[in-house]
Amino acid sequence: MKYAYKLLKMFTLIIFMVPGIVYAQAIKDSILKNYTQEDYEEFVKREMRGEIPDASGPVPSMRAVNDILVNNNGGATGTGLFTQSETSILAFGSTVLVGFNDSGSRDGGANKFTGWSYSTDGGATFMDGGTLPTSTIGDAGDPVFARDESTGRIYYTTLGFSSPNTIQVFASDDNGVTWDAPVVGTPGGTNEDKQWIAVDNFAGSGNGNVYLISRRFAGDQGIYVFTSTDNGATFGPDGGVKIVNSTGAGDNKQGAFIAVGTDHSVYAFWMDDVTNDLNVRKSTDFGATFGATVTFVTGLAGTQVNNGLNLTGQRQGSASFSGFRSNSFPHVAVNPVSGHLYLVYNDNPAGDDKGNIYMVMSDDGAATWSAPVQINDDGTTTDQWQPTIAVTPDGNNLGIFYYSREEDATDNNLFTYNGRKASISGSIVTFSSSFVISELQSLPEFGRDNQVNSTYMGDYNCASATNNIYHVVWSDNRDDLDETGAGNRKDPNVYYKAVPVGSGSPVAACQSVSIAADENCQAMVTAEDVDDGSFHPDGIPVTLSLSPEGPYELGVTNVTLTVDDGFGGVATCNATITVNDETAPVAPPAPADVNVEC
């Protein structure tokens, strides 16, 4: 049975790996395969003539109360060029920088698939930056940001669109408003995929080094690490430092992730789809060599390529459920004070539940790891997937963020973006309750943008933390596609939210209310009428609700006021509502006199 399962995984991997194209790639295989040098040259001529639409500009006002829309929808048609998803984020000072896969970047036939937006007011509003600088190799999405905190230089990496499909590294010295032409981050490589980038921001030797990791799907296949010591001008060595061998089908290692420790150690992580585990190798000489492999999670139980969870969704207008891809790739955060490592991933647990979120940690430089802790506390058998993690710069708090279907326990179809916060004390991590971040539920949407892989609905999201705010970004499909010929298609867009780090709970304060009845011998009282100055000590806005809800009958009703900060913090207090009958009865008019005789 195990042999048959391995054959199935091999067959599935081969399906997603036409020559030169890899499974994690979001853009439709045929578009990459058919794009030629002549296509590129023609696009450049049209660009020089001003014939290519400019997609940059202010993003329209938000479509929900607190979920901030990040992207424009330039280039969108009823059948394609409308998908924005798979996000990356950086936040510092009043700047919030968001990257995403953007099928609309191909408007005009470009070798582009990446977008970005920036905010200079702390995420209140965003400016869509349009497309990245035109280059021969182009950009094919899988966006990842990193920032040198000493120089302020920002690095933005993408897959290469055209042969040899090397990783492209764009640099910005004006907080992401504009970008330089890209440099090749994987010299000597070819068909590179699922990259990650990190900067050594710790004082001492190695500060400012830029590390890039990538999965190679041609030539000497495997996962490789490259280093830049000249502020991203060049990367090396040529061909990279090989971390692990991987020949593709039947020997798949994927999900490369790189992080830098407080002691300048470089950690290279990956998922092994053959042995079903998560692994790390550590470098103590600035990425020149790496130590032995440490396997810290075993027994991943995904049932598809990249330990996917076999998730399905019913799209708007569809009569049945169909599959979209997922993965068990690791996401890692380093505590910038203690150096502890925190890693999150999703897995398929035993039983009917197909997806849960887990965290492991290491307090000894990746030598040993804790047992997995389940993060989602929903208590349902609905799906949770695609986690990411961020740690505050002061090292005192962490946040984990993920997709969840817990609010649709009946159909397990509609999803929200959720989170869970924790406080850190040494090696002890204490979690508060999980909470919903996105304000609206979303239907799945995949396979209906003609630019995008038919099973793609995003491979990852990211989060960034300052000491007071978790800056969270995700994509969902809450909106109908507002284009001619769109049919039942939903519109994948990117949303941002500032989630307060503060773990304090709101304070509820009540007052009892006495009120006169109306003509129906009832009265309406709102939560605001019962509130007597409820607040949150961290200044977080709160919402109020009453239970039971009105209208209230004559007499005394006991009610509970609930104060909710929207991030897992809830407080209650009790009061009474007294409805009085204060209207004197009115006697009916006297009847007319009646005269009778005995």
XYZ file of C-alpha atoms in Angstrom:
598
model
C 0.000 0.000 0.000
C 2.832 2.375 0.903
C 4.525 1.643 -2.443
C 1.306 2.438 -4.311
C 0.953 5.690 -2.375
C 4.510 6.699 -3.332
C 3.736 5.960 -6.982
C 0.654 8.150 -6.727
C 2.723 10.984 -5.271
C 5.314 10.554 -8.041
C 2.609 10.624 -10.713
C 1.017 13.726 -9.187
C 4.376 15.500 -9.045
C 5.074 14.710 -12.680
C 1.719 16.198 -13.642
C 2.690 19.490 -12.048
C 6.236 19.462 -13.512
C 6.196 19.966 -17.242
C 9.775 20.714 -18.335
C 10.984 23.961 -16.873
C 7.866 24.508 -14.762
C 7.459 23.584 -11.119
C 4.546 22.870 -8.854
C 4.838 25.959 -6.640
C 4.600 28.207 -9.665
C 1.261 30.073 -9.738
C 1.320 31.307 -13.315
C -0.268 29.031 -15.892
C 2.262 26.644 -17.389
C 1.307 27.322 -21.005
C 1.954 31.064 -20.617
C 5.507 30.517 -19.414
C 6.209 27.828 -22.001
C 4.942 29.848 -24.950
C 6.495 33.202 -24.026
C 9.357 33.964 -26.429
C 12.156 36.497 -26.825
C 10.137 38.012 -29.671
C 7.211 38.498 -27.284
C 9.494 40.315 -24.877
C 10.960 42.569 -27.550
C 7.500 43.454 -28.826
C 6.360 44.318 -25.284
C 9.368 46.604 -24.779
C 8.526 48.470 -27.993
C 4.910 48.907 -26.903
C 6.068 50.058 -23.468
C 8.362 52.671 -25.041
C 5.483 53.906 -27.195
C 3.311 54.356 -24.114
C 0.810 51.696 -25.167
C 0.934 49.698 -21.924
C -1.640 50.791 -19.297
C -0.255 52.104 -16.015
C -1.728 50.072 -13.146
C -0.252 52.209 -10.380
C -2.228 54.676 -8.324
C -4.238 55.087 -5.119
C -6.174 52.024 -4.048
C -9.946 52.597 -3.777
C -11.416 53.047 -0.319
C -11.693 49.941 1.802
C -14.583 47.577 1.177
C -15.109 46.631 4.826
C -14.929 48.588 8.046
C -11.417 47.619 9.118
C -10.094 45.332 6.349
C -7.987 47.594 4.140
C -7.901 46.835 0.412
C -4.274 46.799 -0.770
C -4.352 46.410 -4.573
C -5.921 47.874 -7.676
C -7.331 45.527 -10.303
C -5.615 46.896 -13.387
C -5.859 44.759 -16.505
C -8.683 42.592 -15.191
C -11.056 41.011 -17.687
C -14.010 38.702 -17.222
C -11.839 35.636 -17.762
C -8.344 36.587 -16.651
C -5.801 39.030 -15.224
C -7.830 39.546 -12.041
C -5.997 37.483 -9.376
C -3.981 39.107 -6.586
C -2.812 36.682 -3.906
C 0.174 35.073 -2.131
C 1.410 37.914 -0.004
C 4.548 39.290 1.609
C 4.792 42.262 3.982
C 7.256 44.623 5.679
C 6.307 47.197 8.308
C 8.556 49.820 9.907
C 7.820 53.295 11.206
C 4.751 54.542 9.348
C 5.563 52.465 6.239
C 3.758 49.264 5.328
C 4.948 47.510 2.179
C 2.940 44.636 0.676
C 3.891 42.333 -2.195
C 1.678 39.856 -4.020
C 1.269 37.679 -7.080
C -0.570 39.802 -9.633
C -1.908 38.263 -12.823
C -2.946 41.769 -13.907
C 0.743 42.615 -14.307
C 0.609 40.637 -17.552
C -1.707 43.220 -19.112
C -0.183 43.898 -22.515
C 1.564 40.516 -22.687
C 4.488 41.240 -20.363
C 6.783 38.675 -18.737
C 5.487 39.897 -15.377
C 3.372 38.410 -12.612
C 4.214 40.443 -9.479
C 2.677 43.475 -7.822
C 3.326 45.622 -4.793
C 1.657 48.405 -2.831
C 2.916 50.770 -0.166
C 1.422 52.815 2.639
C 3.036 55.819 4.303
C 0.303 56.317 6.909
C 0.680 53.112 8.880
C -1.589 51.036 6.663
C -4.608 53.352 6.651
C -4.415 53.770 2.862
C -2.345 52.169 0.102
C -0.821 53.167 -3.226
C -0.593 50.396 -5.815
C 2.919 50.545 -7.269
C 1.965 48.999 -10.607
C 4.515 46.682 -12.214
C 8.170 46.052 -11.428
C 10.910 47.298 -13.802
C 10.922 45.520 -17.142
C 13.764 43.041 -17.547
C 14.756 40.252 -19.912
C 14.046 37.459 -17.428
C 11.034 39.189 -15.910
C 9.229 38.445 -12.657
C 6.915 35.466 -12.080
C 5.649 36.058 -8.567
C 6.401 34.169 -5.324
C 7.158 37.540 -3.681
C 9.348 37.809 -0.557
C 10.635 40.972 1.155
C 13.638 41.549 3.419
C 15.073 44.788 4.809
C 18.509 45.908 5.942
C 17.681 47.825 9.108
C 21.041 49.640 9.074
C 20.925 51.024 5.527
C 17.163 50.928 4.977
C 17.627 49.047 1.709
C 14.722 46.716 0.885
C 15.079 43.547 -1.166
C 12.161 42.087 -3.134
C 12.642 38.648 -4.669
C 10.548 36.956 -7.342
C 10.763 33.937 -9.573
C 12.152 34.505 -13.050
C 9.552 34.433 -15.822
C 11.767 33.562 -18.785
C 14.695 31.203 -19.258
C 16.851 30.437 -17.319
C 14.130 31.207 -14.703
C 16.608 32.354 -12.080
C 15.506 34.216 -8.956
C 15.310 37.994 -9.454
C 16.242 40.426 -6.665
C 14.917 43.996 -6.882
C 16.285 46.637 -4.485
C 14.704 49.854 -3.216
C 16.307 52.696 -1.292
C 13.145 54.824 -0.966
C 11.020 52.514 1.212
C 9.580 50.578 -1.699
C 8.232 53.479 -3.737
C 10.540 52.629 -6.666
C 12.781 49.674 -7.518
C 16.108 49.235 -9.283
C 16.491 46.831 -12.193
C 16.831 43.270 -10.850
C 20.016 41.318 -10.298
C 20.212 37.536 -10.482
C 20.067 36.105 -6.955
C 20.870 32.538 -8.056
C 23.840 32.802 -10.454
C 24.601 29.508 -12.157
C 21.103 28.263 -11.423
C 18.202 27.394 -13.695
C 14.491 26.749 -13.153
C 14.621 28.081 -9.597
C 11.483 27.987 -7.461
C 10.052 28.786 -4.003
C 12.814 31.102 -2.844
C 13.161 32.980 0.446
C 15.431 35.857 1.478
C 16.734 37.205 4.799
C 19.118 39.928 5.975
C 21.468 39.683 8.975
C 20.311 42.658 11.055
C 22.288 41.836 14.203
C 25.324 43.810 15.366
C 28.754 42.396 14.638
C 30.490 40.499 11.865
C 27.998 39.466 9.218
C 25.663 42.419 9.696
C 24.135 43.383 6.350
C 24.746 40.035 4.675
C 21.863 38.954 2.462
C 20.986 35.259 2.256
C 18.799 33.681 -0.424
C 17.605 30.078 -0.610
C 15.963 28.433 -3.618
C 14.767 25.077 -4.944
C 16.354 24.130 -8.301
C 14.354 21.968 -10.711
C 16.871 21.466 -13.524
C 20.478 20.405 -13.867
C 21.884 19.364 -10.480
C 18.548 19.562 -8.699
C 18.172 20.401 -5.028
C 17.972 23.287 -2.574
C 20.737 25.912 -2.666
C 21.849 28.933 -0.634
C 23.406 32.126 -2.057
C 24.969 35.062 -0.199
C 25.516 38.741 -0.945
C 28.081 40.750 1.017
C 27.851 43.893 -1.153
C 24.311 45.121 -0.376
C 22.684 42.905 -2.971
C 24.813 44.011 -5.920
C 25.956 40.418 -6.521
C 25.182 36.986 -5.095
C 27.365 33.909 -4.884
C 28.934 31.491 -5.127
C 28.192 30.621 -8.733
C 25.851 27.651 -8.586
C 25.183 28.166 -4.878
C 25.892 26.084 -1.764
C 23.924 22.868 -1.988
C 21.811 22.123 1.080
C 20.033 18.964 0.002
C 19.804 16.868 -3.140
C 16.410 16.495 -4.802
C 15.767 14.957 -8.184
C 12.105 15.905 -8.372
C 9.537 13.166 -8.878
C 10.033 10.493 -6.216
C 12.645 12.611 -4.418
C 10.915 15.906 -3.749
C 12.260 18.426 -1.266
C 10.472 21.754 -1.297
C 9.384 24.717 0.820
C 12.829 26.286 1.242
C 12.977 28.929 3.994
C 15.975 30.821 5.357
C 16.461 32.726 8.631
C 19.333 34.435 10.454
C 19.965 34.019 14.183
C 21.111 36.611 16.710
C 24.604 35.033 16.657
C 24.730 35.347 12.826
C 23.992 31.657 12.319
C 22.165 30.941 9.065
C 19.332 28.398 9.170
C 18.122 26.631 6.021
C 14.759 24.829 6.369
C 12.854 22.562 4.012
C 10.127 19.911 3.796
C 10.923 16.388 2.602
C 7.965 15.005 0.664
C 9.463 11.505 0.562
C 10.244 10.947 4.249
C 7.354 13.240 5.310
C 9.344 15.433 7.671
C 10.696 18.957 8.254
C 14.435 19.587 8.415
C 17.072 22.236 9.038
C 20.784 22.709 8.429
C 22.771 25.416 10.191
C 25.749 27.480 9.049
C 28.131 29.158 11.493
C 30.456 30.601 8.814
C 28.095 33.056 7.076
C 26.588 30.526 4.679
C 29.839 29.086 3.330
C 29.186 25.600 4.756
C 26.317 23.958 6.608
C 26.213 21.384 9.382
C 24.398 18.073 9.538
C 20.671 17.800 8.883
C 18.410 17.993 11.947
C 14.960 16.477 11.462
C 12.547 18.027 13.941
C 9.046 17.147 12.670
C 8.260 13.632 11.460
C 5.169 11.860 10.220
C 3.619 14.601 8.105
C 0.385 13.111 6.862
C -0.461 15.165 3.796
C -1.901 13.171 0.927
C -0.701 15.206 -2.057
C 2.531 16.626 -3.485
C 4.320 18.909 -0.993
C 2.322 17.165 1.753
C -0.808 18.937 0.587
C -3.951 18.512 2.665
C -6.296 17.433 -0.147
C -8.452 20.524 0.377
C -11.518 21.129 -1.776
C -13.870 24.044 -2.294
C -17.184 24.830 -3.917
C -16.911 27.990 -5.984
C -19.746 30.416 -6.611
C -21.989 29.013 -9.317
C -20.454 25.524 -9.086
C -22.509 22.452 -8.298
C -19.751 20.413 -6.661
C -16.489 20.618 -4.720
C -13.132 20.424 -6.487
C -9.548 20.441 -5.251
C -7.126 23.304 -4.754
C -3.527 22.862 -3.702
C -2.015 23.298 -0.271
C 1.360 22.450 1.264
C 3.179 21.798 4.544
C 5.976 24.297 3.957
C 7.518 25.718 7.158
C 7.467 29.389 8.179
C 10.005 30.520 10.764
C 10.514 33.527 13.039
C 13.606 34.312 15.111
C 13.257 35.967 18.510
C 15.539 39.001 18.009
C 16.368 39.137 21.727
C 16.742 35.522 22.866
C 17.558 33.950 19.498
C 14.891 31.280 19.979
C 13.370 29.828 16.813
C 9.619 29.412 16.310
C 8.339 27.399 13.352
C 4.750 26.872 12.148
C 3.300 24.452 9.621
C 0.032 22.702 8.811
C -0.566 18.975 8.913
C -3.342 16.446 8.390
C -4.230 14.996 11.821
C -5.801 11.626 12.451
C -9.553 11.339 11.955
C -11.910 13.423 9.846
C -10.019 16.694 10.280
C -7.863 17.379 7.197
C -5.903 20.412 8.425
C -4.580 21.858 11.695
C -1.860 24.403 12.524
C 1.136 23.460 14.687
C 4.158 25.216 16.203
C 7.515 23.890 17.368
C 10.361 25.879 18.946
C 14.060 25.573 19.604
C 15.950 27.392 22.359
C 19.367 25.910 21.540
C 20.101 27.031 17.993
C 18.065 24.331 16.180
C 19.860 21.416 17.862
C 16.675 20.233 19.588
C 13.008 21.134 19.213
C 9.882 21.025 21.304
C 6.964 18.711 20.644
C 4.366 20.197 18.271
C 1.674 22.365 19.862
C -1.667 22.722 18.072
C -2.427 26.389 17.467
C -6.016 26.439 16.183
C -8.360 25.958 19.146
C -11.640 25.802 17.209
C -12.580 22.300 18.354
C -14.095 21.456 14.945
C -13.086 19.146 12.112
C -12.977 22.034 9.623
C -9.825 22.956 7.688
C -7.047 25.249 8.899
C -4.088 25.828 6.600
C -1.270 28.086 5.365
C 0.129 29.519 8.635
C 2.715 32.247 9.104
C 4.336 33.761 12.186
C 5.845 37.041 13.412
C 7.723 37.998 16.604
C 7.833 41.518 18.019
C 11.231 43.304 18.012
C 11.285 43.386 21.838
C 11.010 39.586 21.880
C 8.006 39.574 24.200
C 5.189 38.471 21.886
C 4.427 36.389 18.823
C 1.436 36.064 16.513
C 0.411 33.165 14.271
C -1.995 33.730 11.375
C -3.780 31.263 9.092
C -6.862 30.454 7.011
C -9.746 28.729 8.794
C -13.181 27.318 7.965
C -14.289 27.001 11.586
C -17.201 29.399 11.068
C -18.646 27.092 8.388
C -18.793 23.846 10.338
C -21.719 22.583 8.245
C -20.234 22.793 4.735
C -16.532 23.374 5.531
C -16.311 25.727 2.554
C -16.418 29.422 3.514
C -13.169 30.614 5.074
C -11.846 33.513 7.134
C -8.368 34.696 8.064
C -7.666 33.976 11.727
C -4.967 34.519 14.301
C -3.706 33.602 17.727
C -1.409 35.675 19.934
C 1.043 34.610 22.618
C 3.288 36.162 25.233
C 6.897 34.995 25.575
C 8.778 34.523 28.848
C 12.089 32.784 28.287
C 11.269 29.407 26.756
C 7.618 29.579 27.811
C 5.052 30.670 25.220
C 1.549 31.348 26.565
C -1.312 31.617 24.082
C -4.560 33.510 24.395
C -7.685 32.401 22.517
C -7.779 32.463 18.718
C -9.783 35.119 16.902
C -11.101 35.971 13.447
C -9.273 38.769 11.617
C -11.118 39.161 8.312
C -14.508 40.756 8.682
C -16.231 38.761 5.958
C -16.316 35.093 5.064
C -15.031 34.145 1.635
C -15.830 31.525 -0.962
C -12.970 29.645 -2.637
C -11.970 30.926 -6.097
C -9.514 29.051 -8.319
C -9.180 27.682 -11.832
C -11.081 30.552 -13.504
C -8.333 33.106 -14.224
C -6.826 32.057 -17.551
C -3.411 33.334 -16.443
C -3.234 31.188 -13.312
C -2.555 27.524 -12.529
C -5.922 25.740 -12.280
C -5.407 24.525 -8.688
C -3.788 27.698 -7.310
C -5.333 29.758 -4.519
C -2.087 30.980 -2.914
C 0.851 29.099 -1.388
C 1.619 31.398 1.570
C 0.924 34.655 3.376
C 3.238 36.633 5.645
C 3.053 38.884 8.689
C 5.317 41.584 10.129
C 5.500 42.821 13.718
C 6.367 46.047 15.453
C 6.245 46.203 19.247
C 2.611 47.327 19.281
C 1.116 45.964 16.045
C 1.013 42.735 14.076
C 0.797 43.850 10.457
C -1.217 41.105 8.800
C -1.919 40.626 5.098
C -3.852 37.948 3.230
C -5.920 37.432 0.085
C -9.560 36.401 -0.094
C -12.424 36.283 -2.574
C -15.186 38.216 -0.836
C -15.975 40.385 -3.867
C -17.722 39.480 -7.101
C -15.594 40.134 -10.179
C -17.021 43.354 -11.603
C -16.110 42.776 -15.238
C -18.129 42.038 -18.385
C -18.314 38.303 -18.980
C -17.199 37.436 -15.442
C -20.074 35.043 -14.881
C -19.921 33.656 -11.345
C -16.251 34.438 -10.778
C -15.175 35.940 -7.500
C -12.361 38.532 -7.363
C -9.238 37.523 -5.383
C -7.821 40.653 -3.695
C -5.288 41.438 -0.989
C -6.346 42.860 2.379
C -4.407 44.316 5.303
C -5.198 44.710 8.978
C -3.334 46.113 11.965
C -3.784 43.629 14.821
C -2.814 45.069 18.228
C -0.116 43.134 20.040
C -1.543 44.043 23.452
C -2.839 40.981 25.229
C -4.824 42.964 27.780
C -8.564 42.397 27.923
C -11.239 45.056 27.550
C -12.953 46.450 30.633
C -16.752 46.269 30.751
C -18.783 48.839 32.675
C -22.601 48.726 32.894
C -25.424 50.888 34.121
C -29.019 49.790 34.701
C -31.662 51.511 32.633
C -35.228 52.492 33.456
C -37.386 53.491 30.527
C -41.019 54.175 29.704
C -42.935 51.684 27.601
C -44.189 52.581 24.157
C -47.720 52.168 22.867
C -47.091 48.412 22.548
C -46.086 48.163 26.223
C -42.461 47.471 25.173
C -39.206 49.439 24.930
C -36.000 49.306 22.857
C -32.675 49.710 24.643
C -29.290 49.543 22.890
C -25.947 48.281 24.161
C -24.745 51.888 24.118
C -27.560 52.816 26.534
C -26.402 50.181 29.024
C -22.681 50.940 28.551
C -21.121 53.048 31.275
C -17.681 53.740 29.802
C -16.337 50.331 28.726
C -12.842 50.553 27.229
C -9.678 48.697 26.294
C -6.498 49.588 28.229
C -4.457 49.366 25.014
C -6.697 51.847 23.214
C -8.161 49.180 20.912
C -11.663 49.996 19.611
C -14.328 47.731 21.106
C -17.781 46.591 19.987
C -20.759 46.288 22.329
C -23.655 43.836 22.301
C -26.563 43.013 24.614
C -28.027 39.654 25.502
C -30.910 39.113 25.337
C -31.653 41.638 22.624
C -34.722 43.888 22.764
C -37.455 44.862 22.540
C -38.067 44.425 26.271
C -41.430 43.797 27.921
C -42.949 45.554 30.934
C -41.100 44.855 34.155
C -37.460 44.007 34.885
C -35.162 42.115 32.465
C -31.643 40.991 33.394
C -29.177 41.636 30.549
C -25.490 41.023 29.859
C -23.309 43.590 28.090
C -20.446 42.014 26.096
C -17.396 44.095 25.208
C -15.276 42.579 22.397
C -11.991 43.913 21.020
C -12.209 41.709 17.919
C -8.910 39.971 18.679
C -9.909 37.424 21.292
C -10.358 39.825 24.226
C -13.860 39.774 25.719
C -15.351 41.173 28.927
C -18.912 41.201 30.258
C -21.016 42.894 32.916
C -24.623 42.588 34.029
C -27.391 45.160 34.369
C -31.164 45.415 34.496
C -33.605 47.047 32.127
C -36.833 48.198 33.739
C -39.726 49.019 31.447
C -42.390 51.136 33.165
C -45.966 51.766 32.186
C -46.062 55.546 32.676
C -49.067 56.347 30.506
C -52.375 56.764 32.397
C -55.338 54.967 30.847
C -57.818 57.072 28.943
C -61.494 56.404 29.683
C -63.662 55.834 26.650
C -66.336 58.465 25.897
C -69.612 58.075 27.809
C -72.397 56.412 25.877
C -75.359 58.463 24.767
C -78.279 58.831 27.182
C -80.991 56.258 26.806
C -84.619 56.930 27.849
C -86.876 53.985 28.644
C -90.338 53.514 30.146
C -91.381 50.986 32.757
